[in-house]
């Protein structure tokens, strides 16, 4: 039984990878499992300059999920390149660098840098973070900006280019098509939903930054629908993410049209979840006598026609 | 850090608001648990998604039991109160950077449930031959854990409203002491207590350590959610309570 | 302590009402409590012609909520007027008729009819149902269509006009302002989030209509944020809805900017929830020594400035 | 309909997949509970939002106990299995339109857990002086409730794979009967069983009633979620399983 999947030119030994920002740089998880088990390693978003991130509190629980306003806290590209990249480059064969910029130029700068490092196998453009005031989600909801970023980076970056979209739009397929046309090799669907929690005692928003991004099982039905809709709209591979906390949840994404999946918030609740999921997916294929996980991609569409 | 299953051995109410949870954990992990470190407990209850952090209040190397003192505050701590002896609980542990145990005379300053890690610290200091005094301030009877005062000789209890011990705040206890007769000071308690103590300890020349709380999603440094402002090397930085702390140099923390 | 709130010219004795479609016509709840206790009675969406609704399954559980694809099943205006209105007109002083149309003309037709009935005190326009192929959410996400419907109905309908918006848009404040400018007296925020659940066994979407609308506590942080944002954007009263299952949840909406609130899915789980909520809100005001519930509206905004 | 609290009196496994839950409910409600009616139980567990519907399998007017036979299928039924005697459970009841109890000879056809409401119906028919025969088909041992066969004399058990009773399907049992010797027929079971039985019962002249299942959000007619297609008065209609049913005229139901 075969867990291998292909994203553009990359062959992942299995379709399971961490969602950016929920796995640090992987180092925190080394005690729990061997990161070589993962299909790929996706790091926390890196920006050109270091970012402190938003003021705390930055995380809070919500019904069946959590809300965060980390605000892309990260040590910046130079520090990452010098101090972190050497530590993590051998943790997994496929290292995916997630980047964000406050301007097209910053995206270009980072793409140019990433292009130089063989150990970086793919870029994931975060045009969808709801927690930064400049850039962030604004790029992800502004169709023209999205096209410009993707096509500019495409010109510079010749390896696998993944674009991560925000769900906070009227019709995500429009953005998916735009990213595809601008040269994306794959899409990650989705980032967090914009939300807010108000503390009844203090009568103020709980988060220091007032609003944040909602993740976890609460957003899964929306994420699945977006993968399903985009599967019909584009022909590049989709990486599904949003509330995956079980084998069944992961399978929903494959059936909806995902080629691979990312695990986010569940990593906090169960740091050993990803290796368990990989094992369970393998068992599932065996039990169901399905030759490869890739056979599941988009199956919910085909079944429909026979109803 | 390990993700392992503990076996609940005892779960009893100590007061209306506080209960004591004792869990048996695998032997190998025991030596790694130090005062100030904590565990993230997975609570299987309606509406609880994230794990919840609790400081170790004691570790018994002989019986393999760890003790938590838990204050009832919301759904997680509410559901945890219902867990029965014999049930398993998933725990991430040990987490965080603990207290620096030092020789000589130590003053421990606890506010409310902040006594939990300091109980463990006090035992450890005594074990290593140090001397301790404890100031233990509570709001009222419901926040006071009687067994603490049985554990230690040099302990003074203050209660905000008339209740156990003297009437007064932790700060009153601190003021009544000649703090310079101590070699180091350790604190754990609510922010208001820490803020009140801050100016008073600013000129103390020894080590002052504090165990902080903050809202946590992961507890092991992956989410960057739990940060506090720390002023060190002339720079303001955000530090992770779960990994860089929960124990910090009190003088560096921006409250 | 005063639970009274004003929505346009209407004075509601308390700010709690059912969300359309989760309370039938109120008749199913008569055994459980006296509907006079409610601030208002909002009925299931009525269309011009009867609608069977979508094929089953039409409901399913999701994490911290549910998904539905009822598809505006209803007996149509004529039947409603003849058979149902007489039965329910005395259940509560303030009866709010929720309507949807497949065209502007249908909205106009229903508004003209509603105008004739004194027992109907307000209209709530459902331009946001994700479960019908014609009209439905398309109107709610198409700014021009929204303006046209609201202004057409406004010309015909002189009583209180409420517009219920969909959350499935990039920026809800744009739609809120458009509805306000087109003559809405109040806004209901929000309808369900578009989503999908896939059955892993059959490898097909669970719902007969494939996708549906997600409701319940899962969507609350998004709903609260939308109320918060719209409170800054418009000056007409807001009715908050989305995942209210406790006093605390309701208070979040008031603090964010709601004048009144609606309870949806929780009615299914606890049919006596609304009277309990009304009682608890009264107790809360007493304990906190707050003179009237209206004082809470938007408080999270004011507090912020003092930080 | 009432929303009330029942007290769990017994909760025991009958087979690997089926357990029996007995709940004490207030006396006033008992007379309203009829065969075919059901309750929506509120299950306080992680990840369960909606109530779950279960048919009354028995009511004891003397002890005030209601019985449910529950098959383990997912998280709700999994969590419910853990509820202890002495715990309270919130129930909406009684719900739905029950069976029409008729005099004469009745044939009851149950598939799997479909035996639950038919157990109650059989007792009621007997109490009213009617005669019954039961065909009880199960998949395997794990789906077979032994106490059912103790309750009734005229009962034939079929098992899909060799197990209790004869090997075969419910349909085999039906074919072996002279169905025209009965005055009415009642069914409850999975859709495949109903579909198989349908053509076979089409020409039966008496009353044929079926208790249907469907996914429910509310259980009392408010959400319109639970509909099934029914063909009556020459028209296709959607009817609510929770309120217009769960018992329907078998001939009118579009499966
Ligand atoms: C390092 C550390 C050690 C702690 N040690 C103890 C201890 O020994 N004994 C004890 O009683 N309490 C301790 N706490 C506090 C304890 O974690 C919270 O009281 C508990 O998580 C509340 O959970 P709840 O579901 O009951 O509350 P909720 O209903 O979720 O919320 C009530 C309030 O509790 C706080 N809280 C909730 N979840 C968290 C979380 N994941 N992280 C931090 N704060 C949270 C928030 O301020 C919230 O407003 C510690 C906290 C930290 C960070
Ligand atoms: C009128 C009626 C009477 C019933 N009587 C009995 C009975 O006496 N004994 C018994 O064991 N079972 C009975 N059922 C079925 C029972 O309700 C489901 O097996 C149960 O709800 C499954 O819950 P779960 O959380 O374990 O499953 P889940 O994990 O939620 O899902 C597993 C499957 O169970 C079904 N299901 C889940 N929730 C519901 C729901 N709210 N309504 C209907 N189906 C659902 C779905 O098909 C789903 O795919 C009855 C159903 C109905 C409609
Ligand atoms: C604490 C936290 C931090 C995150 N940081 C990032 C980030 O830096 N870059 C990014 O692209 N997405 C970030 N995300 C979004 C996740 O990658 C993911 O898209 C989202 O959480 C949905 O997946 P989930 O429901 O499995 O958590 C973050 C999410 C969380 C919860
Ligand atoms: C089963 C169901 C049916 C609904 N039908 C309607 C409807 O007919 N008209 C409408 O405007 N909204 C309808 N809604 C949306 C609700 O009114 C409400 O906006 C939504 O459920 C969010 O609130 P909640 O989270 O409290 O359920 C329906 C929701 C549910 C769950
Ligand atoms: S709680 Fe996640 S980094 Fe500290
Ligand atoms: S379950 Fe809600 S109408 Fe039947």
JSON list of N, CA and C in Angstrom, two decimals, chain A residues 55 63-64 141 168-170 194-198 200 203-204 210-211 217 221-222 225 228 248 251-252 256 288 299-300 303-304 307, chain C residues 55 63-64 141 168-170 194-198 200 203-204 210-211 217 221-222 225 228 248 251-252 288 299-300 303-304 307:
[
{"chain": "A", "resi": 55, "resn": "UNK", "atom": "N", "xyz": [1.03, 41.68, 20.70]},
{"chain": "A", "resi": 55, "resn": "UNK", "atom": "CA", "xyz": [1.08, 41.62, 22.16]},
{"chain": "A", "resi": 55, "resn": "UNK", "atom": "C", "xyz": [0.18, 40.50, 22.69]},
{"chain": "A", "resi": 63, "resn": "UNK", "atom": "N", "xyz": [-14.73, 27.17, 20.92]},
{"chain": "A", "resi": 63, "resn": "UNK", "atom": "CA", "xyz": [-15.45, 25.90, 20.80]},
{"chain": "A", "resi": 63, "resn": "UNK", "atom": "C", "xyz": [-14.82, 25.05, 19.70]},
{"chain": "A", "resi": 64, "resn": "UNK", "atom": "N", "xyz": [-14.35, 23.87, 20.06]},
{"chain": "A", "resi": 64, "resn": "UNK", "atom": "CA", "xyz": [-13.73, 22.94, 19.11]},
{"chain": "A", "resi": 64, "resn": "UNK", "atom": "C", "xyz": [-12.61, 23.60, 18.31]},
{"chain": "A", "resi": 141, "resn": "UNK", "atom": "N", "xyz": [-6.85, 38.71, 0.03]},
{"chain": "A", "resi": 141, "resn": "UNK", "atom": "CA", "xyz": [-8.23, 39.02, -0.35]},
{"chain": "A", "resi": 141, "resn": "UNK", "atom": "C", "xyz": [-8.29, 39.99, -1.53]},
{"chain": "A", "resi": 168, "resn": "UNK", "atom": "N", "xyz": [-11.16, 33.70, 4.11]},
{"chain": "A", "resi": 168, "resn": "UNK", "atom": "CA", "xyz": [-11.99, 34.87, 4.37]},
{"chain": "A", "resi": 168, "resn": "UNK", "atom": "C", "xyz": [-12.33, 35.63, 3.09]},
{"chain": "A", "resi": 169, "resn": "UNK", "atom": "N", "xyz": [-12.84, 34.92, 2.12]},
{"chain": "A", "resi": 169, "resn": "UNK", "atom": "CA", "xyz": [-13.21, 35.55, 0.86]},
{"chain": "A", "resi": 169, "resn": "UNK", "atom": "C", "xyz": [-14.57, 35.02, 0.41]},
{"chain": "A", "resi": 170, "resn": "UNK", "atom": "N", "xyz": [-15.18, 35.75, -0.49]},
{"chain": "A", "resi": 170, "resn": "UNK", "atom": "CA", "xyz": [-16.52, 35.38, -0.95]},
{"chain": "A", "resi": 170, "resn": "UNK", "atom": "C", "xyz": [-16.47, 34.08, -1.74]},
{"chain": "A", "resi": 194, "resn": "UNK", "atom": "N", "xyz": [-10.98, 34.54, 10.26]},
{"chain": "A", "resi": 194, "resn": "UNK", "atom": "CA", "xyz": [-10.90, 35.72, 11.10]},
{"chain": "A", "resi": 194, "resn": "UNK", "atom": "C", "xyz": [-12.01, 35.69, 12.16]},
{"chain": "A", "resi": 195, "resn": "UNK", "atom": "N", "xyz": [-11.63, 35.89, 13.42]},
{"chain": "A", "resi": 195, "resn": "UNK", "atom": "CA", "xyz": [-12.61, 35.81, 14.49]},
{"chain": "A", "resi": 195, "resn": "UNK", "atom": "C", "xyz": [-12.20, 36.62, 15.70]},
{"chain": "A", "resi": 196, "resn": "UNK", "atom": "N", "xyz": [-13.07, 36.62, 16.70]},
{"chain": "A", "resi": 196, "resn": "UNK", "atom": "CA", "xyz": [-12.81, 37.38, 17.92]},
{"chain": "A", "resi": 196, "resn": "UNK", "atom": "C", "xyz": [-13.51, 36.73, 19.10]},
{"chain": "A", "resi": 197, "resn": "UNK", "atom": "N", "xyz": [-12.85, 36.79, 20.25]},
{"chain": "A", "resi": 197, "resn": "UNK", "atom": "CA", "xyz": [-13.48, 36.34, 21.49]},
{"chain": "A", "resi": 197, "resn": "UNK", "atom": "C", "xyz": [-13.47, 37.52, 22.44]},
{"chain": "A", "resi": 198, "resn": "UNK", "atom": "N", "xyz": [-14.58, 37.73, 23.11]},
{"chain": "A", "resi": 198, "resn": "UNK", "atom": "CA", "xyz": [-14.64, 38.84, 24.06]},
{"chain": "A", "resi": 198, "resn": "UNK", "atom": "C", "xyz": [-14.73, 38.26, 25.47]},
{"chain": "A", "resi": 200, "resn": "UNK", "atom": "N", "xyz": [-15.92, 38.25, 28.96]},
{"chain": "A", "resi": 200, "resn": "UNK", "atom": "CA", "xyz": [-17.11, 38.84, 29.56]},
{"chain": "A", "resi": 200, "resn": "UNK", "atom": "C", "xyz": [-16.75, 39.58, 30.85]},
{"chain": "A", "resi": 203, "resn": "UNK", "atom": "N", "xyz": [-14.82, 42.71, 29.76]},
{"chain": "A", "resi": 203, "resn": "UNK", "atom": "CA", "xyz": [-15.61, 43.36, 28.71]},
{"chain": "A", "resi": 203, "resn": "UNK", "atom": "C", "xyz": [-14.74, 43.86, 27.55]},
{"chain": "A", "resi": 204, "resn": "UNK", "atom": "N", "xyz": [-13.66, 43.16, 27.31]},
{"chain": "A", "resi": 204, "resn": "UNK", "atom": "CA", "xyz": [-12.75, 43.53, 26.22]},
{"chain": "A", "resi": 204, "resn": "UNK", "atom": "C", "xyz": [-12.44, 42.29, 25.38]},
{"chain": "A", "resi": 210, "resn": "UNK", "atom": "N", "xyz": [-6.81, 42.05, 19.73]},
{"chain": "A", "resi": 210, "resn": "UNK", "atom": "CA", "xyz": [-8.28, 42.06, 19.59]},
{"chain": "A", "resi": 210, "resn": "UNK", "atom": "C", "xyz": [-8.84, 40.89, 18.77]},
{"chain": "A", "resi": 211, "resn": "UNK", "atom": "N", "xyz": [-8.46, 40.80, 17.51]},
{"chain": "A", "resi": 211, "resn": "UNK", "atom": "CA", "xyz": [-8.98, 39.70, 16.70]},
{"chain": "A", "resi": 211, "resn": "UNK", "atom": "C", "xyz": [-7.87, 38.72, 16.36]},
{"chain": "A", "resi": 217, "resn": "UNK", "atom": "N", "xyz": [-10.98, 21.82, 14.63]},
{"chain": "A", "resi": 217, "resn": "UNK", "atom": "CA", "xyz": [-12.13, 21.13, 14.06]},
{"chain": "A", "resi": 217, "resn": "UNK", "atom": "C", "xyz": [-13.32, 22.03, 13.73]},
{"chain": "A", "resi": 221, "resn": "UNK", "atom": "N", "xyz": [-15.58, 21.79, 8.33]},
{"chain": "A", "resi": 221, "resn": "UNK", "atom": "CA", "xyz": [-16.56, 21.68, 7.23]},
{"chain": "A", "resi": 221, "resn": "UNK", "atom": "C", "xyz": [-16.36, 22.77, 6.18]},
{"chain": "A", "resi": 222, "resn": "UNK", "atom": "N", "xyz": [-15.94, 23.95, 6.61]},
{"chain": "A", "resi": 222, "resn": "UNK", "atom": "CA", "xyz": [-15.71, 25.03, 5.66]},
{"chain": "A", "resi": 222, "resn": "UNK", "atom": "C", "xyz": [-14.47, 24.71, 4.82]},
{"chain": "A", "resi": 225, "resn": "UNK", "atom": "N", "xyz": [-15.20, 22.02, 2.21]},
{"chain": "A", "resi": 225, "resn": "UNK", "atom": "CA", "xyz": [-15.97, 22.55, 1.10]},
{"chain": "A", "resi": 225, "resn": "UNK", "atom": "C", "xyz": [-15.07, 23.35, 0.15]},
{"chain": "A", "resi": 228, "resn": "UNK", "atom": "N", "xyz": [-13.10, 20.99, -1.88]},
{"chain": "A", "resi": 228, "resn": "UNK", "atom": "CA", "xyz": [-14.02, 20.39, -2.85]},
{"chain": "A", "resi": 228, "resn": "UNK", "atom": "C", "xyz": [-14.27, 21.34, -4.02]},
{"chain": "A", "resi": 248, "resn": "UNK", "atom": "N", "xyz": [-10.26, 9.96, 9.96]},
{"chain": "A", "resi": 248, "resn": "UNK", "atom": "CA", "xyz": [-11.49, 10.25, 9.22]},
{"chain": "A", "resi": 248, "resn": "UNK", "atom": "C", "xyz": [-11.47, 11.68, 8.68]},
{"chain": "A", "resi": 251, "resn": "UNK", "atom": "N", "xyz": [-9.21, 11.87, 5.77]},
{"chain": "A", "resi": 251, "resn": "UNK", "atom": "CA", "xyz": [-9.82, 11.24, 4.59]},
{"chain": "A", "resi": 251, "resn": "UNK", "atom": "C", "xyz": [-10.84, 12.14, 3.93]},
{"chain": "A", "resi": 252, "resn": "UNK", "atom": "N", "xyz": [-11.59, 12.89, 4.72]},
{"chain": "A", "resi": 252, "resn": "UNK", "atom": "CA", "xyz": [-12.54, 13.84, 4.12]},
{"chain": "A", "resi": 252, "resn": "UNK", "atom": "C", "xyz": [-11.83, 14.76, 3.13]},
{"chain": "A", "resi": 256, "resn": "UNK", "atom": "N", "xyz": [-12.38, 14.99, -0.85]},
{"chain": "A", "resi": 256, "resn": "UNK", "atom": "CA", "xyz": [-12.84, 16.27, -1.40]},
{"chain": "A", "resi": 256, "resn": "UNK", "atom": "C", "xyz": [-11.93, 16.75, -2.52]},
{"chain": "A", "resi": 288, "resn": "UNK", "atom": "N", "xyz": [-8.92, -1.39, 3.37]},
{"chain": "A", "resi": 288, "resn": "UNK", "atom": "CA", "xyz": [-9.88, -1.10, 2.31]},
{"chain": "A", "resi": 288, "resn": "UNK", "atom": "C", "xyz": [-9.38, -1.59, 0.96]},
{"chain": "A", "resi": 299, "resn": "UNK", "atom": "N", "xyz": [-12.28, 11.63, -4.86]},
{"chain": "A", "resi": 299, "resn": "UNK", "atom": "CA", "xyz": [-13.24, 10.55, -5.09]},
{"chain": "A", "resi": 299, "resn": "UNK", "atom": "C", "xyz": [-14.68, 10.95, -4.82]},
{"chain": "A", "resi": 300, "resn": "UNK", "atom": "N", "xyz": [-14.88, 11.88, -3.91]},
{"chain": "A", "resi": 300, "resn": "UNK", "atom": "CA", "xyz": [-16.25, 12.31, -3.60]},
{"chain": "A", "resi": 300, "resn": "UNK", "atom": "C", "xyz": [-16.92, 12.93, -4.83]},
{"chain": "A", "resi": 303, "resn": "UNK", "atom": "N", "xyz": [-17.89, 9.75, -7.26]},
{"chain": "A", "resi": 303, "resn": "UNK", "atom": "CA", "xyz": [-19.00, 8.99, -6.72]},
{"chain": "A", "resi": 303, "resn": "UNK", "atom": "C", "xyz": [-20.34, 9.66, -6.99]},
{"chain": "A", "resi": 304, "resn": "UNK", "atom": "N", "xyz": [-20.32, 10.96, -6.87]},
{"chain": "A", "resi": 304, "resn": "UNK", "atom": "CA", "xyz": [-21.54, 11.71, -7.07]},
{"chain": "A", "resi": 304, "resn": "UNK", "atom": "C", "xyz": [-22.25, 11.40, -8.36]},
{"chain": "A", "resi": 307, "resn": "UNK", "atom": "N", "xyz": [-24.80, 8.68, -8.52]},
{"chain": "A", "resi": 307, "resn": "UNK", "atom": "CA", "xyz": [-25.95, 8.64, -7.61]},
{"chain": "A", "resi": 307, "resn": "UNK", "atom": "C", "xyz": [-27.25, 8.44, -8.37]},
{"chain": "C", "resi": 55, "resn": "UNK", "atom": "N", "xyz": [-33.13, 17.37, -0.91]},
{"chain": "C", "resi": 55, "resn": "UNK", "atom": "CA", "xyz": [-33.30, 15.96, -0.57]},
{"chain": "C", "resi": 55, "resn": "UNK", "atom": "C", "xyz": [-32.47, 15.60, 0.67]},
{"chain": "C", "resi": 63, "resn": "UNK", "atom": "N", "xyz": [-18.22, 19.29, 14.34]},
{"chain": "C", "resi": 63, "resn": "UNK", "atom": "CA", "xyz": [-17.57, 19.64, 15.60]},
{"chain": "C", "resi": 63, "resn": "UNK", "atom": "C", "xyz": [-18.17, 20.92, 16.16]},
{"chain": "C", "resi": 64, "resn": "UNK", "atom": "N", "xyz": [-18.70, 20.83, 17.36]},
{"chain": "C", "resi": 64, "resn": "UNK", "atom": "CA", "xyz": [-19.31, 21.98, 18.04]},
{"chain": "C", "resi": 64, "resn": "UNK", "atom": "C", "xyz": [-20.36, 22.69, 17.18]},
{"chain": "C", "resi": 141, "resn": "UNK", "atom": "N", "xyz": [-24.16, 37.80, -1.63]},
{"chain": "C", "resi": 141, "resn": "UNK", "atom": "CA", "xyz": [-22.75, 38.03, -1.90]},
{"chain": "C", "resi": 141, "resn": "UNK", "atom": "C", "xyz": [-22.57, 38.98, -3.09]},
{"chain": "C", "resi": 168, "resn": "UNK", "atom": "N", "xyz": [-20.38, 34.62, 4.37]},
{"chain": "C", "resi": 168, "resn": "UNK", "atom": "CA", "xyz": [-19.51, 34.08, 3.32]},
{"chain": "C", "resi": 168, "resn": "UNK", "atom": "C", "xyz": [-19.05, 35.14, 2.34]},
{"chain": "C", "resi": 169, "resn": "UNK", "atom": "N", "xyz": [-18.51, 36.22, 2.87]},
{"chain": "C", "resi": 169, "resn": "UNK", "atom": "CA", "xyz": [-18.02, 37.31, 2.03]},
{"chain": "C", "resi": 169, "resn": "UNK", "atom": "C", "xyz": [-16.67, 37.77, 2.55]},
{"chain": "C", "resi": 170, "resn": "UNK", "atom": "N", "xyz": [-15.96, 38.48, 1.69]},
{"chain": "C", "resi": 170, "resn": "UNK", "atom": "CA", "xyz": [-14.62, 38.94, 2.05]},
{"chain": "C", "resi": 170, "resn": "UNK", "atom": "C", "xyz": [-14.68, 39.98, 3.16]},
{"chain": "C", "resi": 194, "resn": "UNK", "atom": "N", "xyz": [-20.90, 28.42, 4.77]},
{"chain": "C", "resi": 194, "resn": "UNK", "atom": "CA", "xyz": [-20.97, 27.36, 3.78]},
{"chain": "C", "resi": 194, "resn": "UNK", "atom": "C", "xyz": [-19.94, 26.27, 4.10]},
{"chain": "C", "resi": 195, "resn": "UNK", "atom": "N", "xyz": [-20.40, 25.03, 4.11]},
{"chain": "C", "resi": 195, "resn": "UNK", "atom": "CA", "xyz": [-19.49, 23.94, 4.47]},
{"chain": "C", "resi": 195, "resn": "UNK", "atom": "C", "xyz": [-19.92, 22.61, 3.89]},
{"chain": "C", "resi": 196, "resn": "UNK", "atom": "N", "xyz": [-19.12, 21.60, 4.15]},
{"chain": "C", "resi": 196, "resn": "UNK", "atom": "CA", "xyz": [-19.41, 20.26, 3.62]},
{"chain": "C", "resi": 196, "resn": "UNK", "atom": "C", "xyz": [-18.83, 19.20, 4.55]},
{"chain": "C", "resi": 197, "resn": "UNK", "atom": "N", "xyz": [-19.56, 18.10, 4.67]},
{"chain": "C", "resi": 197, "resn": "UNK", "atom": "CA", "xyz": [-19.04, 16.95, 5.39]},
{"chain": "C", "resi": 197, "resn": "UNK", "atom": "C", "xyz": [-19.04, 15.77, 4.43]},
{"chain": "C", "resi": 198, "resn": "UNK", "atom": "N", "xyz": [-17.95, 15.03, 4.43]},
{"chain": "C", "resi": 198, "resn": "UNK", "atom": "CA", "xyz": [-17.90, 13.86, 3.55]},
{"chain": "C", "resi": 198, "resn": "UNK", "atom": "C", "xyz": [-17.93, 12.60, 4.40]},
{"chain": "C", "resi": 200, "resn": "UNK", "atom": "N", "xyz": [-16.97, 9.12, 5.18]},
{"chain": "C", "resi": 200, "resn": "UNK", "atom": "CA", "xyz": [-15.79, 8.34, 4.80]},
{"chain": "C", "resi": 200, "resn": "UNK", "atom": "C", "xyz": [-16.19, 6.95, 4.31]},
{"chain": "C", "resi": 203, "resn": "UNK", "atom": "N", "xyz": [-17.90, 7.51, 0.91]},
{"chain": "C", "resi": 203, "resn": "UNK", "atom": "CA", "xyz": [-17.01, 8.37, 0.11]},
{"chain": "C", "resi": 203, "resn": "UNK", "atom": "C", "xyz": [-17.76, 9.44, -0.68]},
{"chain": "C", "resi": 204, "resn": "UNK", "atom": "N", "xyz": [-18.87, 9.86, -0.09]},
{"chain": "C", "resi": 204, "resn": "UNK", "atom": "CA", "xyz": [-19.68, 10.90, -0.74]},
{"chain": "C", "resi": 204, "resn": "UNK", "atom": "C", "xyz": [-20.01, 11.98, 0.29]},
{"chain": "C", "resi": 210, "resn": "UNK", "atom": "N", "xyz": [-25.26, 17.85, -0.95]},
{"chain": "C", "resi": 210, "resn": "UNK", "atom": "CA", "xyz": [-23.79, 17.90, -0.90]},
{"chain": "C", "resi": 210, "resn": "UNK", "atom": "C", "xyz": [-23.25, 18.92, 0.12]},
{"chain": "C", "resi": 211, "resn": "UNK", "atom": "N", "xyz": [-23.53, 20.20, -0.07]},
{"chain": "C", "resi": 211, "resn": "UNK", "atom": "CA", "xyz": [-23.02, 21.18, 0.89]},
{"chain": "C", "resi": 211, "resn": "UNK", "atom": "C", "xyz": [-24.16, 21.76, 1.69]},
{"chain": "C", "resi": 217, "resn": "UNK", "atom": "N", "xyz": [-21.85, 26.73, 18.05]},
{"chain": "C", "resi": 217, "resn": "UNK", "atom": "CA", "xyz": [-20.70, 27.37, 18.70]},
{"chain": "C", "resi": 217, "resn": "UNK", "atom": "C", "xyz": [-19.44, 27.43, 17.84]},
{"chain": "C", "resi": 221, "resn": "UNK", "atom": "N", "xyz": [-16.86, 32.66, 17.13]},
{"chain": "C", "resi": 221, "resn": "UNK", "atom": "CA", "xyz": [-15.82, 33.71, 17.07]},
{"chain": "C", "resi": 221, "resn": "UNK", "atom": "C", "xyz": [-15.89, 34.53, 15.78]},
{"chain": "C", "resi": 222, "resn": "UNK", "atom": "N", "xyz": [-16.28, 33.89, 14.69]},
{"chain": "C", "resi": 222, "resn": "UNK", "atom": "CA", "xyz": [-16.39, 34.61, 13.43]},
{"chain": "C", "resi": 222, "resn": "UNK", "atom": "C", "xyz": [-17.59, 35.57, 13.50]},
{"chain": "C", "resi": 225, "resn": "UNK", "atom": "N", "xyz": [-16.84, 38.61, 15.66]},
{"chain": "C", "resi": 225, "resn": "UNK", "atom": "CA", "xyz": [-15.97, 39.56, 14.96]},
{"chain": "C", "resi": 225, "resn": "UNK", "atom": "C", "xyz": [-16.76, 40.37, 13.93]},
{"chain": "C", "resi": 228, "resn": "UNK", "atom": "N", "xyz": [-18.72, 42.94, 15.70]},
{"chain": "C", "resi": 228, "resn": "UNK", "atom": "CA", "xyz": [-17.77, 43.97, 16.16]},
{"chain": "C", "resi": 228, "resn": "UNK", "atom": "C", "xyz": [-17.39, 44.91, 15.02]},
{"chain": "C", "resi": 248, "resn": "UNK", "atom": "N", "xyz": [-22.88, 33.74, 28.68]},
{"chain": "C", "resi": 248, "resn": "UNK", "atom": "CA", "xyz": [-21.59, 34.35, 28.33]},
{"chain": "C", "resi": 248, "resn": "UNK", "atom": "C", "xyz": [-21.50, 34.58, 26.82]},
{"chain": "C", "resi": 251, "resn": "UNK", "atom": "N", "xyz": [-23.55, 37.52, 25.91]},
{"chain": "C", "resi": 251, "resn": "UNK", "atom": "CA", "xyz": [-22.91, 38.76, 26.33]},
{"chain": "C", "resi": 251, "resn": "UNK", "atom": "C", "xyz": [-21.79, 39.18, 25.38]},
{"chain": "C", "resi": 252, "resn": "UNK", "atom": "N", "xyz": [-21.07, 38.20, 24.85]},
{"chain": "C", "resi": 252, "resn": "UNK", "atom": "CA", "xyz": [-20.03, 38.54, 23.87]},
{"chain": "C", "resi": 252, "resn": "UNK", "atom": "C", "xyz": [-20.62, 39.37, 22.73]},
{"chain": "C", "resi": 288, "resn": "UNK", "atom": "N", "xyz": [-24.39, 42.56, 38.36]},
{"chain": "C", "resi": 288, "resn": "UNK", "atom": "CA", "xyz": [-23.35, 43.50, 37.92]},
{"chain": "C", "resi": 288, "resn": "UNK", "atom": "C", "xyz": [-23.79, 44.94, 38.11]},
{"chain": "C", "resi": 299, "resn": "UNK", "atom": "N", "xyz": [-19.82, 47.81, 24.22]},
{"chain": "C", "resi": 299, "resn": "UNK", "atom": "CA", "xyz": [-18.92, 48.19, 25.30]},
{"chain": "C", "resi": 299, "resn": "UNK", "atom": "C", "xyz": [-17.47, 47.76, 25.04]},
{"chain": "C", "resi": 300, "resn": "UNK", "atom": "N", "xyz": [-17.30, 46.69, 24.31]},
{"chain": "C", "resi": 300, "resn": "UNK", "atom": "CA", "xyz": [-15.93, 46.23, 24.04]},
{"chain": "C", "resi": 300, "resn": "UNK", "atom": "C", "xyz": [-15.14, 47.26, 23.23]},
{"chain": "C", "resi": 303, "resn": "UNK", "atom": "N", "xyz": [-14.18, 50.21, 25.90]},
{"chain": "C", "resi": 303, "resn": "UNK", "atom": "CA", "xyz": [-13.14, 49.78, 26.82]},
{"chain": "C", "resi": 303, "resn": "UNK", "atom": "C", "xyz": [-11.76, 49.85, 26.21]},
{"chain": "C", "resi": 304, "resn": "UNK", "atom": "N", "xyz": [-11.73, 49.48, 24.96]},
{"chain": "C", "resi": 304, "resn": "UNK", "atom": "CA", "xyz": [-10.46, 49.45, 24.26]},
{"chain": "C", "resi": 304, "resn": "UNK", "atom": "C", "xyz": [-9.68, 50.73, 24.35]},
{"chain": "C", "resi": 307, "resn": "UNK", "atom": "N", "xyz": [-7.28, 51.38, 27.15]},
{"chain": "C", "resi": 307, "resn": "UNK", "atom": "CA", "xyz": [-6.20, 50.44, 27.47]},
{"chain": "C", "resi": 307, "resn": "UNK", "atom": "C", "xyz": [-4.87, 51.18, 27.64]}
]
